Amino acid sequence: MTSTTGDPAELRGDADMYTKPVLMIYDPIALGMVCPVAWRCSRRTMLSFYNDGVRGNHLDIGPGSGFFLDKCRFPTRTPRITLLDLNELVLRTAAGRIARYRPTTVVRDVLGDLDLGERKFESVALQNVLHCLPGTMKQKGVVFDNVRPYVADGGVVFGCTVLGKEPPLPAHGRWMMEKYNQAGSFRNTEDGVEELEAQLAARFTRYSVRTRGAVAFFEGHC
């Protein structure tokens, strides 16, 4: 495993919430309980979508606990994987979980210049990332601008995000969405399907968005 670290003074965003205790319970609680019960979308559905998008030369932004990287089916036995996040603990955790693939880790803020040199990736994942970022969906759209230079011709940018704008949820789901936003874990109160589609349409000639519960699954093809 190798790593490249950017200047901490230039890093922006809130990555501090992913502490060791949070990462330890992320799979069973966040993915195993909150997703199906509150957002009405199971981690099995998320994993199936991830399997459809991931390629052999892959950039994973905000890998979290590494669950999807660990459980997915890469199209090759020797994928080339780069992990990108602001939080070095997240990177160590996810990289350790998929050490068999010898991933590269990079400390970067996805809202800023990624500075990845000449690298090109066949797939870029933003799995459960956008709803954590500050600002409106239009402001979050800069993420796609920052990622596109590093996507190979024919490559795909894909991911899922929890939508907070009029989500089709029962009362307990709406209550949890409100609490997550109050705590700063989510910043998605104005994120809706139309807003997400507008950002994809401005940057990709071919894209798709579909929903399951309060979760939107998106793809943008380069």
mmCIF file of N, CA, C and O in Angstrom, residues 105-184:
data_model
loop_
_atom_site.group_PDB
_atom_site.id
_atom_site.type_symbol
_atom_site.label_atom_id
_atom_site.label_comp_id
_atom_site.label_asym_id
_atom_site.label_seq_id
_atom_site.Cartn_x
_atom_site.Cartn_y
_atom_site.Cartn_z
ATOM 1 N N THR A 105 -3.470 5.118 -1.455
ATOM 2 C CA THR A 105 -4.328 6.055 -0.724
ATOM 3 C C THR A 105 -3.847 7.481 -0.959
ATOM 4 O O THR A 105 -2.649 7.742 -1.076
ATOM 5 N N VAL A 106 -4.812 8.396 -1.039
ATOM 6 C CA VAL A 106 -4.513 9.801 -1.290
ATOM 7 C C VAL A 106 -5.375 10.660 -0.372
ATOM 8 O O VAL A 106 -6.599 10.499 -0.340
ATOM 9 N N VAL A 107 -4.755 11.550 0.387
ATOM 10 C CA VAL A 107 -5.485 12.484 1.246
ATOM 11 C C VAL A 107 -5.816 13.727 0.424
ATOM 12 O O VAL A 107 -4.917 14.493 0.052
ATOM 13 N N ARG A 108 -7.077 13.914 0.131
ATOM 14 C CA ARG A 108 -7.529 15.055 -0.656
ATOM 15 C C ARG A 108 -8.940 15.457 -0.220
ATOM 16 O O ARG A 108 -9.682 14.658 0.348
ATOM 17 N N ASP A 109 -9.299 16.691 -0.561
ATOM 18 C CA ASP A 109 -10.662 17.187 -0.401
ATOM 19 C C ASP A 109 -11.323 17.148 -1.767
ATOM 20 O O ASP A 109 -10.851 17.801 -2.705
ATOM 21 N N VAL A 110 -12.387 16.403 -1.912
ATOM 22 C CA VAL A 110 -13.040 16.247 -3.204
ATOM 23 C C VAL A 110 -13.634 17.559 -3.700
ATOM 24 O O VAL A 110 -13.923 17.715 -4.888
ATOM 25 N N LEU A 111 -13.809 18.538 -2.812
ATOM 26 C CA LEU A 111 -14.317 19.843 -3.223
ATOM 27 C C LEU A 111 -13.216 20.748 -3.773
ATOM 28 O O LEU A 111 -13.491 21.864 -4.226
ATOM 29 N N GLY A 112 -11.972 20.282 -3.716
ATOM 30 C CA GLY A 112 -10.855 21.055 -4.230
ATOM 31 C C GLY A 112 -10.134 20.329 -5.348
ATOM 32 O O GLY A 112 -10.588 19.294 -5.847
ATOM 33 N N ASP A 113 -9.009 20.862 -5.760
ATOM 34 C CA ASP A 113 -8.200 20.260 -6.814
ATOM 35 C C ASP A 113 -7.677 18.903 -6.340
ATOM 36 O O ASP A 113 -6.998 18.818 -5.323
ATOM 37 N N LEU A 114 -7.972 17.864 -7.079
ATOM 38 C CA LEU A 114 -7.553 16.520 -6.670
ATOM 39 C C LEU A 114 -6.071 16.277 -6.926
ATOM 40 O O LEU A 114 -5.459 15.429 -6.259
ATOM 41 N N ASP A 115 -5.493 16.969 -7.886
ATOM 42 C CA ASP A 115 -4.049 16.918 -8.119
ATOM 43 C C ASP A 115 -3.550 15.473 -8.201
ATOM 44 O O ASP A 115 -2.672 15.048 -7.462
ATOM 45 N N LEU A 116 -4.113 14.712 -9.133
ATOM 46 C CA LEU A 116 -3.752 13.301 -9.290
ATOM 47 C C LEU A 116 -2.835 13.058 -10.479
ATOM 48 O O LEU A 116 -2.661 11.911 -10.907
ATOM 49 N N GLY A 117 -2.253 14.124 -11.014
ATOM 50 C CA GLY A 117 -1.298 13.969 -12.104
ATOM 51 C C GLY A 117 -1.934 13.442 -13.371
ATOM 52 O O GLY A 117 -2.999 13.890 -13.781
ATOM 53 N N GLU A 118 -1.271 12.473 -13.987
ATOM 54 C CA GLU A 118 -1.719 11.934 -15.271
ATOM 55 C C GLU A 118 -2.616 10.710 -15.120
ATOM 56 O O GLU A 118 -2.948 10.055 -16.109
ATOM 57 N N ARG A 119 -3.005 10.399 -13.903
ATOM 58 C CA ARG A 119 -3.799 9.189 -13.692
ATOM 59 C C ARG A 119 -5.173 9.274 -14.358
ATOM 60 O O ARG A 119 -5.821 10.325 -14.360
ATOM 61 N N LYS A 120 -5.606 8.162 -14.897
ATOM 62 C CA LYS A 120 -6.936 8.036 -15.479
ATOM 63 C C LYS A 120 -7.579 6.763 -14.944
ATOM 64 O O LYS A 120 -6.921 5.725 -14.843
ATOM 65 N N PHE A 121 -8.862 6.845 -14.627
ATOM 66 C CA PHE A 121 -9.576 5.717 -14.032
ATOM 67 C C PHE A 121 -10.760 5.318 -14.905
ATOM 68 O O PHE A 121 -11.427 6.155 -15.504
ATOM 69 N N GLU A 122 -11.010 4.031 -14.935
ATOM 70 C CA GLU A 122 -12.159 3.518 -15.681
ATOM 71 C C GLU A 122 -13.460 3.727 -14.917
ATOM 72 O O GLU A 122 -14.534 3.814 -15.510
ATOM 73 N N SER A 123 -13.371 3.771 -13.599
ATOM 74 C CA SER A 123 -14.560 4.010 -12.783
ATOM 75 C C SER A 123 -14.179 4.855 -11.583
ATOM 76 O O SER A 123 -13.081 4.745 -11.037
ATOM 77 N N VAL A 124 -15.108 5.725 -11.201
ATOM 78 C CA VAL A 124 -14.948 6.569 -10.012
ATOM 79 C C VAL A 124 -16.220 6.440 -9.194
ATOM 80 O O VAL A 124 -17.320 6.689 -9.698
ATOM 81 N N ALA A 125 -16.092 6.043 -7.932
ATOM 82 C CA ALA A 125 -17.252 5.863 -7.062
ATOM 83 C C ALA A 125 -17.381 7.017 -6.079
ATOM 84 O O ALA A 125 -16.399 7.447 -5.472
ATOM 85 N N LEU A 126 -18.607 7.502 -5.934
ATOM 86 C CA LEU A 126 -18.987 8.492 -4.917
ATOM 87 C C LEU A 126 -20.146 7.890 -4.126
ATOM 88 O O LEU A 126 -21.270 8.359 -4.189
ATOM 89 N N GLN A 127 -19.854 6.846 -3.410
ATOM 90 C CA GLN A 127 -20.890 6.078 -2.727
ATOM 91 C C GLN A 127 -21.181 6.698 -1.358
ATOM 92 O O GLN A 127 -20.327 6.719 -0.481
ATOM 93 N N ASN A 128 -22.397 7.241 -1.200
ATOM 94 C CA ASN A 128 -22.803 7.862 0.069
ATOM 95 C C ASN A 128 -21.898 9.030 0.452
ATOM 96 O O ASN A 128 -21.503 9.178 1.610
ATOM 97 N N VAL A 129 -21.569 9.851 -0.534
ATOM 98 C CA VAL A 129 -20.685 10.992 -0.316
ATOM 99 C C VAL A 129 -21.427 12.322 -0.413
ATOM 100 O O VAL A 129 -21.292 13.189 0.460
ATOM 101 N N LEU A 130 -22.229 12.525 -1.463
ATOM 102 C CA LEU A 130 -22.805 13.839 -1.726
ATOM 103 C C LEU A 130 -23.665 14.351 -0.580
ATOM 104 O O LEU A 130 -23.659 15.552 -0.287
ATOM 105 N N HIS A 131 -24.400 13.479 0.084
ATOM 106 C CA HIS A 131 -25.282 13.971 1.152
ATOM 107 C C HIS A 131 -24.515 14.460 2.376
ATOM 108 O O HIS A 131 -25.087 15.102 3.249
ATOM 109 N N CYS A 132 -23.208 14.163 2.437
ATOM 110 C CA CYS A 132 -22.376 14.627 3.549
ATOM 111 C C CYS A 132 -21.699 15.965 3.255
ATOM 112 O O CYS A 132 -21.171 16.595 4.184
ATOM 113 N N LEU A 133 -21.691 16.382 2.001
ATOM 114 C CA LEU A 133 -20.958 17.585 1.623
ATOM 115 C C LEU A 133 -21.766 18.843 1.899
ATOM 116 O O LEU A 133 -22.989 18.835 1.808
ATOM 117 N N PRO A 134 -21.088 19.949 2.214
ATOM 118 C CA PRO A 134 -21.799 21.207 2.486
ATOM 119 C C PRO A 134 -22.319 21.852 1.212
ATOM 120 O O PRO A 134 -21.822 21.585 0.116
ATOM 121 N N GLY A 135 -23.339 22.698 1.364
ATOM 122 C CA GLY A 135 -23.848 23.468 0.236
ATOM 123 C C GLY A 135 -25.035 22.836 -0.447
ATOM 124 O O GLY A 135 -25.516 21.761 -0.089
ATOM 125 N N THR A 136 -25.505 23.537 -1.473
ATOM 126 C CA THR A 136 -26.601 23.045 -2.296
ATOM 127 C C THR A 136 -26.069 21.997 -3.273
ATOM 128 O O THR A 136 -24.859 21.843 -3.443
ATOM 129 N N MET A 137 -26.980 21.328 -3.955
ATOM 130 C CA MET A 137 -26.545 20.354 -4.946
ATOM 131 C C MET A 137 -25.761 21.036 -6.064
ATOM 132 O O MET A 137 -24.803 20.470 -6.609
ATOM 133 N N LYS A 138 -26.126 22.269 -6.408
ATOM 134 C CA LYS A 138 -25.378 23.007 -7.421
ATOM 135 C C LYS A 138 -23.945 23.237 -6.960
ATOM 136 O O LYS A 138 -22.998 23.111 -7.749
ATOM 137 N N GLN A 139 -23.770 23.566 -5.684
ATOM 138 C CA GLN A 139 -22.422 23.753 -5.154
ATOM 139 C C GLN A 139 -21.662 22.432 -5.067
ATOM 140 O O GLN A 139 -20.452 22.380 -5.315
ATOM 141 N N LYS A 140 -22.362 21.371 -4.747
ATOM 142 C CA LYS A 140 -21.729 20.052 -4.684
ATOM 143 C C LYS A 140 -21.324 19.555 -6.066
ATOM 144 O O LYS A 140 -20.441 18.699 -6.187
ATOM 145 N N GLY A 141 -21.962 20.105 -7.097
ATOM 146 C CA GLY A 141 -21.668 19.675 -8.457
ATOM 147 C C GLY A 141 -20.225 19.870 -8.858
ATOM 148 O O GLY A 141 -19.746 19.231 -9.807
ATOM 149 N N VAL A 142 -19.496 20.741 -8.140
ATOM 150 C CA VAL A 142 -18.073 20.934 -8.436
ATOM 151 C C VAL A 142 -17.297 19.628 -8.292
ATOM 152 O O VAL A 142 -16.237 19.454 -8.904
ATOM 153 N N VAL A 143 -17.830 18.713 -7.509
ATOM 154 C CA VAL A 143 -17.195 17.403 -7.365
ATOM 155 C C VAL A 143 -17.038 16.727 -8.727
ATOM 156 O O VAL A 143 -15.989 16.151 -9.039
ATOM 157 N N PHE A 144 -18.075 16.794 -9.543
ATOM 158 C CA PHE A 144 -18.003 16.172 -10.865
ATOM 159 C C PHE A 144 -16.964 16.872 -11.743
ATOM 160 O O PHE A 144 -16.263 16.217 -12.520
ATOM 161 N N ASP A 145 -16.867 18.206 -11.614
ATOM 162 C CA ASP A 145 -15.840 18.937 -12.364
ATOM 163 C C ASP A 145 -14.441 18.498 -11.934
ATOM 164 O O ASP A 145 -13.543 18.353 -12.769
ATOM 165 N N ASN A 146 -14.262 18.298 -10.638
ATOM 166 C CA ASN A 146 -12.950 17.916 -10.118
ATOM 167 C C ASN A 146 -12.555 16.500 -10.515
ATOM 168 O O ASN A 146 -11.371 16.195 -10.681
ATOM 169 N N VAL A 147 -13.545 15.635 -10.673
ATOM 170 C CA VAL A 147 -13.292 14.223 -10.977
ATOM 171 C C VAL A 147 -13.097 13.961 -12.467
ATOM 172 O O VAL A 147 -12.255 13.146 -12.865
ATOM 173 N N ARG A 148 -13.832 14.670 -13.313
ATOM 174 C CA ARG A 148 -13.866 14.365 -14.748
ATOM 175 C C ARG A 148 -12.509 14.304 -15.435
ATOM 176 O O ARG A 148 -12.291 13.432 -16.289
ATOM 177 N N PRO A 149 -11.560 15.187 -15.091
ATOM 178 C CA PRO A 149 -10.260 15.101 -15.783
ATOM 179 C C PRO A 149 -9.529 13.778 -15.563
ATOM 180 O O PRO A 149 -8.607 13.453 -16.325
ATOM 181 N N TYR A 150 -9.945 13.029 -14.564
ATOM 182 C CA TYR A 150 -9.246 11.789 -14.232
ATOM 183 C C TYR A 150 -10.025 10.547 -14.635
ATOM 184 O O TYR A 150 -9.681 9.433 -14.246
ATOM 185 N N VAL A 151 -11.074 10.737 -15.430
ATOM 186 C CA VAL A 151 -11.862 9.607 -15.920
ATOM 187 C C VAL A 151 -11.452 9.298 -17.348
ATOM 188 O O VAL A 151 -11.431 10.178 -18.211
ATOM 189 N N ALA A 152 -11.123 8.062 -17.608
ATOM 190 C CA ALA A 152 -10.715 7.638 -18.945
ATOM 191 C C ALA A 152 -11.894 7.707 -19.912
ATOM 192 O O ALA A 152 -13.065 7.651 -19.503
ATOM 193 N N ASP A 153 -11.601 7.832 -21.193
ATOM 194 C CA ASP A 153 -12.656 7.787 -22.207
ATOM 195 C C ASP A 153 -13.432 6.482 -22.056
ATOM 196 O O ASP A 153 -12.842 5.402 -21.963
ATOM 197 N N GLY A 154 -14.734 6.588 -22.031
ATOM 198 C CA GLY A 154 -15.576 5.415 -21.839
ATOM 199 C C GLY A 154 -15.775 5.045 -20.390
ATOM 200 O O GLY A 154 -16.470 4.069 -20.083
ATOM 201 N N GLY A 155 -15.182 5.820 -19.490
ATOM 202 C CA GLY A 155 -15.303 5.536 -18.062
ATOM 203 C C GLY A 155 -16.611 6.032 -17.477
ATOM 204 O O GLY A 155 -17.406 6.706 -18.138
ATOM 205 N N VAL A 156 -16.829 5.719 -16.205
ATOM 206 C CA VAL A 156 -18.086 6.061 -15.549
ATOM 207 C C VAL A 156 -17.833 6.616 -14.153
ATOM 208 O O VAL A 156 -16.959 6.158 -13.435
ATOM 209 N N VAL A 157 -18.604 7.636 -13.806
ATOM 210 C CA VAL A 157 -18.660 8.165 -12.444
ATOM 211 C C VAL A 157 -19.997 7.715 -11.876
ATOM 212 O O VAL A 157 -21.049 7.979 -12.480
ATOM 213 N N PHE A 158 -19.992 7.030 -10.756
ATOM 214 C CA PHE A 158 -21.240 6.492 -10.228
ATOM 215 C C PHE A 158 -21.269 6.600 -8.713
ATOM 216 O O PHE A 158 -20.247 6.803 -8.058
ATOM 217 N N GLY A 159 -22.463 6.464 -8.164
ATOM 218 C CA GLY A 159 -22.587 6.488 -6.718
ATOM 219 C C GLY A 159 -24.032 6.562 -6.286
ATOM 220 O O GLY A 159 -24.958 6.512 -7.111
ATOM 221 N N CYS A 160 -24.217 6.697 -4.991
ATOM 222 C CA CYS A 160 -25.555 6.890 -4.457
ATOM 223 C C CYS A 160 -25.502 7.955 -3.386
ATOM 224 O O CYS A 160 -24.451 8.225 -2.793
ATOM 225 N N THR A 161 -26.635 8.601 -3.159
ATOM 226 C CA THR A 161 -26.719 9.656 -2.162
ATOM 227 C C THR A 161 -28.128 9.687 -1.583
ATOM 228 O O THR A 161 -29.104 9.406 -2.291
ATOM 229 N N VAL A 162 -28.230 10.017 -0.322
ATOM 230 C CA VAL A 162 -29.534 10.121 0.329
ATOM 231 C C VAL A 162 -30.105 11.502 0.039
ATOM 232 O O VAL A 162 -29.444 12.516 0.287
ATOM 233 N N LEU A 163 -31.315 11.548 -0.486
ATOM 234 C CA LEU A 163 -31.969 12.806 -0.814
ATOM 235 C C LEU A 163 -32.786 13.308 0.379
ATOM 236 O O LEU A 163 -33.529 12.542 0.984
ATOM 237 N N GLY A 164 -32.645 14.601 0.678
ATOM 238 C CA GLY A 164 -33.342 15.157 1.831
ATOM 239 C C GLY A 164 -34.526 16.019 1.481
ATOM 240 O O GLY A 164 -35.283 16.433 2.364
ATOM 241 N N LYS A 165 -34.717 16.309 0.193
ATOM 242 C CA LYS A 165 -35.811 17.184 -0.225
ATOM 243 C C LYS A 165 -37.064 16.361 -0.484
ATOM 244 O O LYS A 165 -37.127 15.577 -1.426
ATOM 245 N N GLU A 166 -38.035 16.514 0.378
ATOM 246 C CA GLU A 166 -39.297 15.793 0.277
ATOM 247 C C GLU A 166 -39.092 14.300 0.053
ATOM 248 O O GLU A 166 -39.646 13.710 -0.889
ATOM 249 N N PRO A 167 -38.310 13.657 0.909
ATOM 250 C CA PRO A 167 -38.070 12.224 0.713
ATOM 251 C C PRO A 167 -39.324 11.409 0.985
ATOM 252 O O PRO A 167 -40.101 11.723 1.891
ATOM 253 N N PRO A 168 -39.553 10.349 0.201
ATOM 254 C CA PRO A 168 -40.742 9.507 0.395
ATOM 255 C C PRO A 168 -40.523 8.543 1.556
ATOM 256 O O PRO A 168 -40.342 7.340 1.366
ATOM 257 N N LEU A 169 -40.572 9.072 2.779
ATOM 258 C CA LEU A 169 -40.231 8.282 3.946
ATOM 259 C C LEU A 169 -41.343 8.323 4.981
ATOM 260 O O LEU A 169 -42.109 9.287 5.055
ATOM 261 N N PRO A 170 -41.406 7.282 5.812
ATOM 262 C CA PRO A 170 -42.335 7.311 6.943
ATOM 263 C C PRO A 170 -41.843 8.304 7.987
ATOM 264 O O PRO A 170 -40.731 8.853 7.894
ATOM 265 N N ALA A 171 -42.639 8.516 9.015
ATOM 266 C CA ALA A 171 -42.330 9.540 10.019
ATOM 267 C C ALA A 171 -40.978 9.321 10.679
ATOM 268 O O ALA A 171 -40.213 10.271 10.885
ATOM 269 N N HIS A 172 -40.638 8.071 10.991
ATOM 270 C CA HIS A 172 -39.362 7.835 11.670
ATOM 271 C C HIS A 172 -38.185 8.123 10.758
ATOM 272 O O HIS A 172 -37.118 8.553 11.216
ATOM 273 N N GLY A 173 -38.355 7.913 9.467
ATOM 274 C CA GLY A 173 -37.292 8.218 8.521
ATOM 275 C C GLY A 173 -37.090 9.721 8.380
ATOM 276 O O GLY A 173 -35.953 10.201 8.343
ATOM 277 N N ARG A 174 -38.185 10.470 8.315
ATOM 278 C CA ARG A 174 -38.090 11.930 8.228
ATOM 279 C C ARG A 174 -37.475 12.501 9.502
ATOM 280 O O ARG A 174 -36.674 13.439 9.451
ATOM 281 N N TRP A 175 -37.845 11.913 10.648
ATOM 282 C CA TRP A 175 -37.267 12.364 11.920
ATOM 283 C C TRP A 175 -35.763 12.128 11.949
ATOM 284 O O TRP A 175 -34.992 13.015 12.351
ATOM 285 N N MET A 176 -35.329 10.971 11.497
ATOM 286 C CA MET A 176 -33.897 10.674 11.502
ATOM 287 C C MET A 176 -33.148 11.575 10.518
ATOM 288 O O MET A 176 -32.025 12.022 10.804
ATOM 289 N N MET A 177 -33.756 11.862 9.369
ATOM 290 C CA MET A 177 -33.137 12.766 8.406
ATOM 291 C C MET A 177 -32.919 14.135 9.040
ATOM 292 O O MET A 177 -31.857 14.749 8.886
ATOM 293 N N GLU A 178 -33.919 14.606 9.764
ATOM 294 C CA GLU A 178 -33.807 15.907 10.431
ATOM 295 C C GLU A 178 -32.689 15.899 11.464
ATOM 296 O O GLU A 178 -31.885 16.837 11.538
ATOM 297 N N LYS A 179 -32.603 14.838 12.246
ATOM 298 C CA LYS A 179 -31.576 14.751 13.280
ATOM 299 C C LYS A 179 -30.174 14.667 12.672
ATOM 300 O O LYS A 179 -29.231 15.260 13.197
ATOM 301 N N TYR A 180 -30.025 13.931 11.577
ATOM 302 C CA TYR A 180 -28.726 13.818 10.920
ATOM 303 C C TYR A 180 -28.269 15.185 10.410
ATOM 304 O O TYR A 180 -27.085 15.531 10.486
ATOM 305 N N ASN A 181 -29.214 15.968 9.874
ATOM 306 C CA ASN A 181 -28.858 17.294 9.385
ATOM 307 C C ASN A 181 -28.544 18.252 10.531
ATOM 308 O O ASN A 181 -27.630 19.078 10.431
ATOM 309 N N GLN A 182 -29.274 18.147 11.612
ATOM 310 C CA GLN A 182 -28.986 18.982 12.776
ATOM 311 C C GLN A 182 -27.606 18.687 13.341
ATOM 312 O O GLN A 182 -26.895 19.593 13.790
ATOM 313 N N ALA A 183 -27.212 17.417 13.295
ATOM 314 C CA ALA A 183 -25.912 17.017 13.825
ATOM 315 C C ALA A 183 -24.770 17.338 12.867
ATOM 316 O O ALA A 183 -23.601 17.311 13.265
ATOM 317 N N GLY A 184 -25.093 17.638 11.601
ATOM 318 C CA GLY A 184 -24.057 17.919 10.621
ATOM 319 C C GLY A 184 -23.529 16.690 9.908
ATOM 320 O O GLY A 184 -22.631 16.796 9.071
#
